[in-house]
Amino acid sequence: MGRYLALLIALMLGSWIAFNDQLLPESQPIGAPAGEFAAERAFADVTLIAARAHPIGSAENARVRDALVARMAELGLSPQVRAGVGVQSAKWATDRLVAGPVENIVGVLPGRDRNAPAVALMAHYDSVPGSPGAADDAIGVATALETVRAIKARGTPTRDVMVILTDGEEAGLLGANHFFRRDPLARRIGLVINAEARGSTGRVNMFQTSPRNGELIDLFARTAQDPSSSSLSVLLYEKMPNDTDLTETLKSGIAGLNYAIIGRQFDYHSPTSTPANLERGSLQDMGTQVLAATAEAAFAAQLPGRSPNVVYSNLFGNTVVAYPVWFGWVIVLACAVLLAFAVRWARHSGEFPASDILRGMGALAFAGVGTVAVLEFARRLTGAGFGFVEQRFLLAQSAPWEWAIMMLSLGFLMLSAGDMARGRRWMAAVPLVLGLAASAFGEVDWIGIVPGVIAAALGTFVYNRPASRKGAWAGALVLGLILTVALQAFAPGAAYVIAWPLLVACIGAAATALSARRGILPISLLTVLAAAALGWQGGISHFAYEGMDLMPLFSVQMITAGLVLWPLAQPDTGAQKGLVIGGVLLACGLALTLIIRAEDPWTPRYPQVSYVGYHVDQDTGRAWRFSPPVMSNGWTDKVLRAEGGPVERLSHWAWRRPMFAASAPPVAEPAPTITLERTADGGARLLALPPPGARTLEVRVRAASGGEVGAVGGVPVKLALPKGEWVRINWQAPGSGLAVDLRPSGPGRLDVRYVAVFERWPTGVAPLPQRPADLMPWDNSDSTFVSGTRAFAW
């Protein structure tokens, strides 16, 4: 079998394995067995919840609440609406709080032992403004209800199964904050299983666990059906700024598992997150995974306890490999022994200089680091900006962009391996030129420059003469071993990402004398091993692509791919077929990137976002129509110019950033009632009663003498009031109003600013024109904002 035919087969077979591993299960019909999860049954609840946007405090959210209470009563869960106040400190800022009244819905399926710690199914029933939330998080609510129905059909569980549907998650985990901090029912829970979404399709990933997860992962591994999860996803999520309701669960010391889908992120927090656009196979996958874990815990004599974290990942099918952290060193030792044996056996079939090993290490490093420069250039070449709104141009073309990334990455890897047979220094210029060119799009791009320069330095050393395939592959494996040791020492939960492909590659190296053995059997073995490793790695690459817009992540994937592909990708000394294959893939990837750049992706299914607002400053009597620059287009420009005023780039203290704005006639809107009163303990209480119809009220306070905020909405907090600095409190679902208890450091002046938001366009001004079918409103667009100030002395 020719080496290049083997390479082609390995790439195709690996892609086929990866593709099939991401296929969604078939949605089970309404008539499925009662004890099983059926997405078609659950989908009725998605439709019930996600008819319209229903943010916290809205009339539509109240409708959803009442409908869910009725559904839970039908299931025999004796639901209660448990009201309270949630308060959250902003993770990214110490000068602000998000708070508001919440109405959590809690129901219980009684178990045989009512005193045993309960297992809880959790999801949130509110949505962001402007989005029906069919995925985020109607899919989670529907999963919880169908799961508890299926458990009930199987018989009486050992312990209570509690269903917690939280309110105000999108505003800042407010419902979960109240429940796990101040609701006594939380003390009855031993395990929480949370269901979330960051897209509308894709395989379900169990991406977060509580600390000391050894027994939890044992439960997961025993019960999960065709799962997708790994200790790497748990490790990465711990380092990210993202939060779900499970964050509050873990802060309270309760064990938990977190499930989510993240495919087709175009629909995340979008008006397009409708029941029609939710993939029912993803709902089936979510329910199958959640039911398996929940039923096991509900009928078990004991819930999983705390035990040391384990390293784990799914392989194929129902297989989950999990082992204690120390066992990672056994894998490292096995790789080292196999590699030493392979090198010794290879040298018997012909000597190769030790410098070939060093240059092989450099070549794989060159491939990995250079991939970052290549992909960063391509990312800039698309013309899409960075940020969730800015990258929607790419989210609308998700599939072709993923294909472009794959071709560019593999193409550069093939070039890196292919030119080892000829050793020409011009290879060093490829990542350097592309890395520097990433800065040709309007700003200096260090993510392109630094890897490009490093790769060029490595390439100058590596590609100065040909290297043997045996020596180069041995060097690549040595680098893989060094990286595995480093990860095992400092991030053992992530070490398997390189260790497992390295083990597969070392087995192939030992069996083929580091590819020196010729014939169909050795080549066939290398092909099968490479295809299996690539198929498994494809799932990780797809998760990385969907989860984060970060090109450096693919450096690791190219290093792990290089470990198994190198003996097939590097031709015999002097040949240049590897350069042809790599060059074609790289050219195709760049061509596809240019096509993506030239494409107009906006359609009624994938509409462009737009945002306009009307803002009246009640202090100055001035008003503006405004739009964020990142969401401005021809339609928004027409809206801004509707009153005849010029469009300018303006700033206002109520806006987080400068806006495109045009003067508009001021409209009389009701203002909040704000008062300050003394309290018995010598402090002060600021009372802010929102105007009728406002859904949110932001209050900013500045104390001339400094002090501290002691309570918000009756909930004790500790928020410093630095002297002369503004502190923000964003009050969601205003209801009866906001009470802020203040402890001043001394007498002085208290300045107050307010912004009330009415989610409607004002009357008395030019109405909004109809949007084109390929344009959609975003978040609380089309709203009226009312701002003003008050001053008090204390």
Phi, psi and omega in degrees: 000127180295146184297325182281329171296320178297319178298316180297317180296317180299317180294317182290316181293320177297319177296321179296317179297314180297318180298313182293330179291340181262000180293142182274150176290160177287137178293126182281142187283170179301328182275012178298158179309143187299330182275002180251160177277131178235117182297328181292327174291315183293332185295334176300325178287325175301314180297321179298318187279317194259037177291323182211169174298141183215067178291162179308136176085355182272160177297325179292325177293325176295322177297315179298317178304310182295321179295322180289323176300317178296318179296318181291328175295320177301326181278359179076030184264000180047062188291150174232142169266114186251104186273155178182196179233128175259142181223129180229137169277136178295132184294328187263359183207138181267000185253021182209152176231149169244131183209165177168160176288138182233159177227089178283148177248125183232130175227159185225130167266111186294141174256178181293323179251100183288346180267349180288148177303133183279155168258134186243137170261127186231141172202167178248144185258353177276164175235172171284159174301138175087352182236133176295338175070036179300324176271308185253089011220041175298328178298323179290317179296313180298322177297316181298316183291317179291327178294314181292328175296316180294320178296318178299323180292337181277349181126182181281121181289166179295322186231168176297143170248115184259139174250121180243112176252107188272156178252151171072023177295318184292333179283342180145040179058033188293316180296316179295322177302311179296315185297310187277345177262328192226355179264124182297339178298333182299332182289348181272354190263138177249339181208134177242134174243115186255142179238129186221180177202146173229028180182192183236008179203182177103162176295148178281134178245128171273099196253356183210140174227168171286161179297159180055065193260013186306309181288328176298316180291328175298316176299314180299313184294326181286333190248335188295143180249114182051057190279169172223110181189158178196159175292338176294315180297322177297315181296314181296318183294327177298331183268353184268158180280355184292153177220151167229179179303334181295338176304315179293324177301311184291326177297331181275359176088010180267139180289154181195161173233144184235127182242146178200157166252147183226011180279153181054063183290354174305326184274356182291124179057032187241153171302341179279000178279071182254163175304323181296331182265357177278128181285119184291333175297326177292321175298318178296317179297315178301312182294320180299315181292314183293318179298319181300312182289318184293315180297319178300315180290322184292325183263358182283152177293327179221148174282157177302138179266187178272131176209163186306146177303150177239160171267131184205159173194152172285148172257260178233149180064226182270007186278124172238121178264125180223140179205159179294159184304321184297334182292341175302328178290331175295319177295319177301315180297317179299318178298316181297318181294313180298319180294317179299317178297317182297316181295317181296316180294321181296322182291338175292332182268007179146127182292149169220142186293150178299334179296334177296324178295316179297319181287331174294320175300315180295324181294318179292321175296319176301316180296316182292310182290320180296329177301322179299314180297317181297313183289326178293321175298315180296321179299318176292324182295333179297336183086355180279140176281180179256139185127156188297319178287317183297324184275004179297335173303321178277326179298329177287346179233043190300314184296309179296328179291324176293321176297320179297316179300316181297314181294319179295317182294309181292325178298316180291325176297316179297320176299316183298317179284321185296321184281354174297336180283344182239326174068064179245132189290346180297340178302326182297337183281339185299302179292331179295312181296314182291322178296318177290324181293341177297341178269007182270013185245029171112345178205157179290129183246096183289334178293335173273318186294307187298308177298325179297317179292316180297315180298321179297319178297316178296317182296326179298323177285318189286315191259054176253352173193164179295155176228148179292151179295321179299312182293319182294317179294321177300318178297319178299318179292324176297316177298317177301321179294318179297315180295322178296317178300317180297315179293319180298326180282321189247338178213069187300333178294340180256352187297328183299335183301325176261325186297317183292312174298325178297318178298317178298316181295320180292326175297315177297321180295317181291324183285337184244017182052048178059040177074011178287329181290134181252167182117169186289326183292310178300317181294321179297318179298313179298324180294314181296315180297317180295317181297317180296315180295318180294320179299319178290317180295333180300324177296320178294317180297319180295319178296318179295321179296315182288326188279328188211138177271062185231108181295327181300338180299329184283350174299316180297319181296324179287328175294314181292324176294321180297328180301322184261338183269343189305313183293343176267333185273332181272120181283178174297155183305128179095342181282158181231017179298325178300324178293322180296312181298312180296318180296320179295314180298317181294317179295319178296321178296317178293322179296317178295324177298319178295323177296317178299317180298321184279344185286143168261102190275355190281124180220171175302331176281324179238073183282155175285148181276152175214154180212127172223149177217161174245127184234126175242126177268110185284350174279314184266343184077009179266156179218155180218151160266135185221160178207135175296137181305325184290342180243023181267148180200190183299321180293315180295325177297321177297319179296315183296326184271005187297332180265003175092355181278156178287150178270126180231163173267111187238160175238149175211147183299336181281346181261139181289336180210164178303147183235156162284126185214153176222141180300144180223156177295132180290140179245138179288115177238148179294145179255156175292155174264118184237126180226161177231130180227154177283149175247163186298334182272011178090000178269201180220151178236121176267124179248126180236109178263117185291155175291151180303132177095346179285136179265332176226153178219116175262131178239129176244135181234147177220120182257126181297328182261357183081178179156214184206144170271123184260336180201148176228123181060028181084359180261123180299135176220168172231102180228117183292144172248083181300144183304121175074012181244148182279141174234137186251140172231114181263107185262115182269151177048065193312320177056236182278000174112174185251133174242126180239117178272126185244144173240094182288149176283342180179178180294154178162199185258141175240116177263141181229134172241150179221150172222112176258140184242123174253120184276067178199157174275140185290152171275157180092000174233170180301130181290163178286134174289160179294138177283147171298161183296335181262025178225137181227152175286155182236134175056230182263038174303159179070023182256166177252130182244130181240124182234159178183182182225159172221158178223139180225160174242144176223000000 
